[in-house]
C-alpha cells in the first residue's frame, strides 16, 4: 500500500513536470538585451554607441536590443533639445517587464566597475527580486554583464583590442585618457598601465579624475622620450571629456598642457565604441550570459 502511494505521488510529480514544460513550450519567452551606458549629448559621439549596437544586433539577430542611459542630466538635455526620450535603467526594465519580456540580459557599457556599474547592479538585483501577484510576468532571467575591465585577463583582452591602434602609432608616444573616479575600481587604470607597459614601451595611461593623473603622464612621456604624442580617449564615447578636457583649446586641456611641455600633440577624437574590437568585447560579455536566455 505504501509502495503504491509512493508510485502515485511520483507519477503525479512527473506529470506536473511534463505539464509545466509543455506550458512553457507553448508560451515562448520574450528575450531582450538592454545596453546601458552613461550617455552622451554629443551627436558626433553617438557613432560609438551605434557601432556597439551594430555589433550586438548582428551577433544576436533574434533578440530585441534596447538602450538606457544612466545620466539624468544627459537624458534631460537630449529630451529638451532633440525631443528624444531615452529611458534610464529603471524605466527601461520596467517597460520591458510590462511588455512581457521574461528573459533579459543587461549589458553594462562601462570601462570599469565603478559607481555607475554598482548602481546598475543594484537596480538589476532589485528587479530580479520583484514579485508581482497582479498578473504582470516576473523576469525568469535577469542578469548583468560585466564591463570592459574587471580582472587581469579582461584587461589583457582590452589591451589586445587597443594594440592595432598602438601598432599604427608606434613611432609616437600614445596617451590614453581614462575618466577616473574616487571609487576603488579606479585601480583598474593602474593595472592597465602596468600591463600595457609590459607589452608597449610608448604608451601611458592617465585619467581626468583619478590616478594615474596628468602629472604621471608628463613624467612617463619624459621616459618615453618621443616628441610626437597622440592623445586618445579611453572612454566609450568621444564626448565632453575628449573634446574639452583632452583636446580643447583652453590652456588647461591635456593637449595644451602637453604642447606647453614642447610636444607635438595630435588628438584622436574617437571613442572606444568605434573600435570594432572593443565592440566585440561587449558581444563577448553578452555571450558569457547568453546560455541563460535559452
Ligand atoms: Co565625467
Coordinates of C-alpha atoms and ligand atoms in Angstrom, one line a residue:
X1 CA 0.0 0.0 0.0
X2 CA 2.8 2.3 1.0
X3 CA 4.6 1.4 -2.3
X4 CA 1.5 2.3 -4.4
X5 CA 1.2 5.6 -2.7
X6 CA 4.8 6.5 -3.4
X7 CA 4.5 5.5 -7.0
X8 CA 1.3 7.5 -7.3
X9 CA 3.0 10.6 -5.8
X10 CA 6.0 10.1 -8.1
X11 CA 3.8 9.8 -11.2
X12 CA 1.9 12.9 -10.2
X13 CA 5.2 14.6 -9.8
X14 CA 6.4 13.5 -13.3
X15 CA 3.1 14.7 -14.8
X16 CA 3.4 18.0 -13.2
X17 CA 6.9 18.5 -14.7
X18 CA 5.8 17.5 -18.2
X19 CA 2.7 19.7 -17.8
X20 CA 4.9 22.6 -16.7
X21 CA 7.4 22.2 -19.6
X22 CA 4.6 21.7 -22.1
X23 CA 3.1 25.0 -20.9
X24 CA 6.4 26.9 -21.2
X25 CA 7.0 25.4 -24.6
X26 CA 3.7 26.8 -25.9
X27 CA 4.3 30.2 -24.2
X28 CA 7.6 31.4 -25.8
X29 CA 9.8 33.7 -23.7
X30 CA 10.3 37.2 -24.9
X31 CA 14.0 38.0 -24.8
X32 CA 15.9 41.2 -24.7
X33 CA 19.3 42.8 -24.3
X34 CA 19.4 46.1 -22.6
X35 CA 22.5 48.1 -23.3
X36 CA 23.3 50.6 -20.5
X37 CA 25.7 53.5 -21.0
X38 CA 26.4 56.8 -19.2
X39 CA 25.0 58.5 -22.3
X40 CA 26.2 61.4 -24.4
X41 CA 24.6 64.6 -25.7
X42 CA 27.2 65.0 -28.5
X43 CA 25.6 63.8 -31.7
X44 CA 29.0 63.2 -33.2
X45 CA 29.9 60.9 -30.3
X46 CA 26.9 58.7 -30.8
X47 CA 28.8 56.8 -33.6
X48 CA 30.4 54.8 -30.7
X49 CA 27.1 53.6 -29.4
X50 CA 25.8 53.0 -33.0
X51 CA 28.8 50.8 -33.7
X52 CA 28.3 48.8 -30.5
X53 CA 24.6 48.4 -31.3
X54 CA 25.5 47.2 -34.8
X55 CA 27.9 44.5 -33.4
X56 CA 25.4 43.4 -30.8
X57 CA 22.5 43.2 -33.3
X58 CA 24.4 41.2 -35.8
X59 CA 25.6 38.8 -33.1
X60 CA 22.1 38.3 -31.7
X61 CA 19.7 38.9 -34.6
X62 CA 16.7 37.3 -32.9
X63 CA 16.9 39.2 -29.7
X64 CA 15.3 42.6 -29.0
X65 CA 18.0 45.3 -28.3
X66 CA 17.2 48.3 -26.2
X67 CA 19.1 51.2 -24.6
X68 CA 19.2 53.0 -21.3
X69 CA 21.4 56.0 -20.2
X70 CA 22.3 56.4 -16.6
X71 CA 23.0 60.1 -16.7
X72 CA 19.8 62.0 -15.9
X73 CA 21.5 65.3 -17.0
X74 CA 22.2 63.9 -20.4
X75 CA 18.7 62.3 -20.7
X76 CA 17.1 65.6 -19.9
X77 CA 19.3 67.5 -22.3
X78 CA 18.5 65.1 -25.2
X79 CA 14.8 65.2 -24.4
X80 CA 14.6 69.0 -24.4
X81 CA 16.9 69.6 -27.4
X82 CA 16.1 66.6 -29.7
X83 CA 12.7 65.7 -28.3
X84 CA 14.2 62.2 -27.9
X85 CA 13.3 60.2 -24.8
X86 CA 15.9 57.7 -23.7
X87 CA 15.0 55.8 -20.5
X88 CA 17.2 55.2 -17.5
X89 CA 17.7 51.5 -16.5
X90 CA 14.8 51.6 -14.0
X91 CA 12.3 52.8 -16.6
X92 CA 13.7 50.6 -19.3
X93 CA 13.5 47.4 -17.2
X94 CA 10.0 48.3 -16.0
X95 CA 8.9 48.8 -19.6
X96 CA 10.4 45.5 -20.7
X97 CA 8.6 43.7 -17.9
X98 CA 5.3 45.5 -18.7
X99 CA 5.7 44.4 -22.3
X100 CA 6.0 40.8 -21.2
X101 CA 9.8 40.3 -21.7
X102 CA 10.8 37.5 -19.3
X103 CA 14.5 36.9 -20.1
X104 CA 16.7 39.9 -20.2
X105 CA 20.5 40.4 -20.3
X106 CA 21.5 43.9 -19.1
X107 CA 24.9 44.7 -20.5
X108 CA 27.0 47.4 -18.9
X109 CA 28.9 49.6 -21.4
X110 CA 31.2 50.8 -18.8
X111 CA 35.0 50.7 -18.8
X112 CA 35.4 49.8 -15.1
X113 CA 33.1 48.5 -12.4
X114 CA 32.8 51.8 -10.6
X115 CA 29.9 53.7 -9.1
X116 CA 27.9 53.6 -12.3
X117 CA 28.2 49.9 -12.6
X118 CA 27.4 49.5 -8.9
X119 CA 24.2 51.5 -9.1
X120 CA 23.2 49.4 -12.2
X121 CA 23.9 46.3 -10.3
X122 CA 21.6 47.4 -7.5
X123 CA 18.8 48.2 -10.0
X124 CA 19.2 44.8 -11.7
X125 CA 19.2 42.8 -8.4
X126 CA 16.2 44.8 -7.2
X127 CA 14.2 44.0 -10.3
X128 CA 15.3 40.4 -10.0
X129 CA 13.7 40.2 -6.6
X130 CA 10.4 41.9 -7.5
X131 CA 7.5 39.5 -7.4
X132 CA 4.1 40.7 -8.8
X133 CA 0.9 39.0 -8.0
X134 CA -1.3 41.0 -10.3
X135 CA -0.5 39.1 -13.5
X136 CA 2.5 41.1 -14.6
X137 CA 5.0 38.5 -15.5
X138 CA 8.1 38.3 -13.4
X139 CA 11.6 38.1 -15.0
X140 CA 12.6 34.5 -15.2
X141 CA 16.1 35.5 -16.1
X142 CA 17.7 38.9 -15.4
X143 CA 21.5 39.1 -15.5
X144 CA 24.0 41.9 -15.7
X145 CA 27.0 41.6 -18.0
X146 CA 30.4 42.8 -16.8
X147 CA 32.1 46.0 -18.0
X148 CA 35.4 46.0 -20.0
X149 CA 38.0 45.7 -17.2
X150 CA 37.2 43.6 -14.2
X151 CA 40.2 41.4 -13.8
X152 CA 43.6 40.8 -15.2
X153 CA 42.5 38.5 -18.1
X154 CA 39.8 41.0 -19.2
X155 CA 42.4 43.8 -19.0
X156 CA 44.8 41.8 -21.3
X157 CA 41.9 41.4 -23.7
X158 CA 41.3 45.1 -23.7
X159 CA 45.0 45.7 -24.5
X160 CA 44.6 43.2 -27.4
X161 CA 41.8 45.4 -28.7
X162 CA 43.9 48.5 -28.4
X163 CA 47.0 47.0 -29.9
X164 CA 46.3 47.7 -33.6
X165 CA 45.9 51.4 -32.8
X166 CA 49.1 51.3 -30.8
X167 CA 51.0 49.5 -33.6
X168 CA 49.8 52.1 -36.1
X169 CA 51.3 54.8 -33.9
X170 CA 54.4 53.0 -32.8
X171 CA 56.7 55.9 -33.8
X172 CA 54.9 58.2 -31.4
X173 CA 54.1 58.3 -27.8
X174 CA 50.4 57.4 -27.0
X175 CA 48.5 58.9 -24.1
X176 CA 45.2 57.2 -23.3
X177 CA 42.9 59.4 -21.2
X178 CA 40.5 57.5 -19.0
X179 CA 37.7 59.0 -16.9
X180 CA 38.9 58.1 -13.4
X181 CA 36.9 58.0 -10.2
X182 CA 37.1 58.1 -6.4
X183 CA 35.7 54.6 -6.4
X184 CA 38.2 51.8 -5.6
X185 CA 37.7 50.4 -9.1
X186 CA 39.9 53.3 -10.3
X187 CA 42.7 50.8 -9.5
X188 CA 41.9 49.2 -12.8
X189 CA 43.6 52.0 -14.6
X190 CA 46.9 51.4 -12.7
X191 CA 46.6 47.7 -13.6
X192 CA 46.1 48.6 -17.2
X193 CA 49.1 51.0 -17.1
X194 CA 51.3 48.2 -15.7
X195 CA 50.1 45.5 -18.1
X196 CA 50.2 47.7 -21.2
X197 CA 53.7 48.8 -20.3
X198 CA 54.9 45.2 -20.3
X199 CA 53.8 45.0 -23.9
X200 CA 54.4 48.5 -25.3
X201 CA 57.1 51.0 -24.4
X202 CA 55.4 54.0 -26.0
X203 CA 52.1 54.0 -24.1
X204 CA 50.9 55.8 -21.0
X205 CA 47.5 55.7 -19.2
X206 CA 46.1 58.8 -17.5
X207 CA 42.7 59.8 -16.1
X208 CA 40.9 63.1 -15.7
X209 CA 39.5 62.5 -12.3
X210 CA 41.7 59.8 -10.7
X211 CA 45.2 58.3 -10.7
X212 CA 47.3 58.0 -12.8
X213 CA 46.9 61.7 -13.5
X214 CA 48.3 64.2 -15.9
X215 CA 51.5 64.6 -13.8
X216 CA 52.1 60.9 -14.1
X217 CA 51.6 61.1 -17.8
X218 CA 54.1 64.0 -18.1
X219 CA 56.7 62.1 -16.2
X220 CA 56.3 59.0 -18.2
X221 CA 56.4 60.9 -21.5
X222 CA 59.8 62.1 -20.5
X223 CA 60.9 58.5 -20.1
X224 CA 59.4 57.5 -23.4
X225 CA 61.3 60.4 -25.0
X226 CA 59.3 60.9 -28.2
X227 CA 58.3 64.4 -29.3
X228 CA 55.2 63.3 -31.2
X229 CA 52.3 62.4 -28.9
X230 CA 48.9 61.0 -29.8
X231 CA 46.2 61.6 -27.2
X232 CA 43.2 59.4 -27.3
X233 CA 40.2 58.9 -25.0
X234 CA 40.0 55.7 -23.0
X235 CA 36.2 56.2 -22.9
X236 CA 33.4 54.6 -24.8
X237 CA 32.4 57.9 -26.5
X238 CA 34.4 60.9 -27.5
X239 CA 32.1 63.3 -25.7
X240 CA 32.7 66.3 -23.5
X241 CA 35.8 65.0 -21.8
X242 CA 37.5 64.0 -25.0
X243 CA 36.6 67.2 -26.8
X244 CA 37.3 69.7 -24.0
X245 CA 39.4 68.2 -21.2
X246 CA 41.6 66.3 -23.6
X247 CA 41.6 68.1 -26.9
X248 CA 40.1 71.6 -26.1
X249 CA 41.9 74.8 -26.9
X250 CA 41.8 76.2 -23.4
X251 CA 45.1 76.4 -21.6
X252 CA 44.3 73.6 -19.1
X253 CA 43.4 70.9 -21.6
X254 CA 45.8 68.0 -21.9
X255 CA 46.5 69.0 -25.5
X256 CA 47.6 72.5 -24.5
X257 CA 49.5 71.4 -21.4
X258 CA 51.5 68.9 -23.3
X259 CA 52.1 71.4 -26.1
X260 CA 53.4 73.7 -23.3
X261 CA 55.9 71.0 -22.5
X262 CA 57.2 71.1 -26.0
X263 CA 55.4 68.1 -27.5
X264 CA 53.8 67.9 -30.9
X265 CA 50.3 66.8 -29.9
X266 CA 47.8 65.0 -32.2
X267 CA 44.4 64.4 -30.6
X268 CA 42.5 61.3 -31.8
X269 CA 38.8 62.1 -31.2
X270 CA 37.2 58.7 -31.4
X271 CA 35.5 56.8 -28.6
X272 CA 36.4 53.2 -27.7
X273 CA 33.0 52.1 -29.1
X274 CA 34.2 53.0 -32.6
X275 CA 36.9 50.4 -32.2
X276 CA 35.4 47.1 -33.6
X277 CA 37.5 45.0 -31.3
X278 CA 36.2 46.9 -28.3
X279 CA 32.6 46.5 -29.6
X280 CA 33.3 42.8 -29.8
X281 CA 34.4 42.7 -26.1
X282 CA 30.8 43.7 -25.3
X283 CA 29.5 41.0 -27.6
X284 CA 31.7 38.5 -25.7
X285 CA 30.4 39.8 -22.4
X286 CA 26.8 39.2 -23.6
X287 CA 27.8 35.7 -24.9
X288 CA 29.0 34.9 -21.4
X289 CA 25.3 35.1 -20.3
X290 CA 23.5 34.1 -23.5
X291 CA 23.1 30.5 -22.4
X292 CA 20.7 31.7 -19.7
X293 CA 18.3 33.0 -22.4
X294 CA 17.8 29.6 -24.0
Ligands
LIG1 CO1 32.7 62.8 -16.4

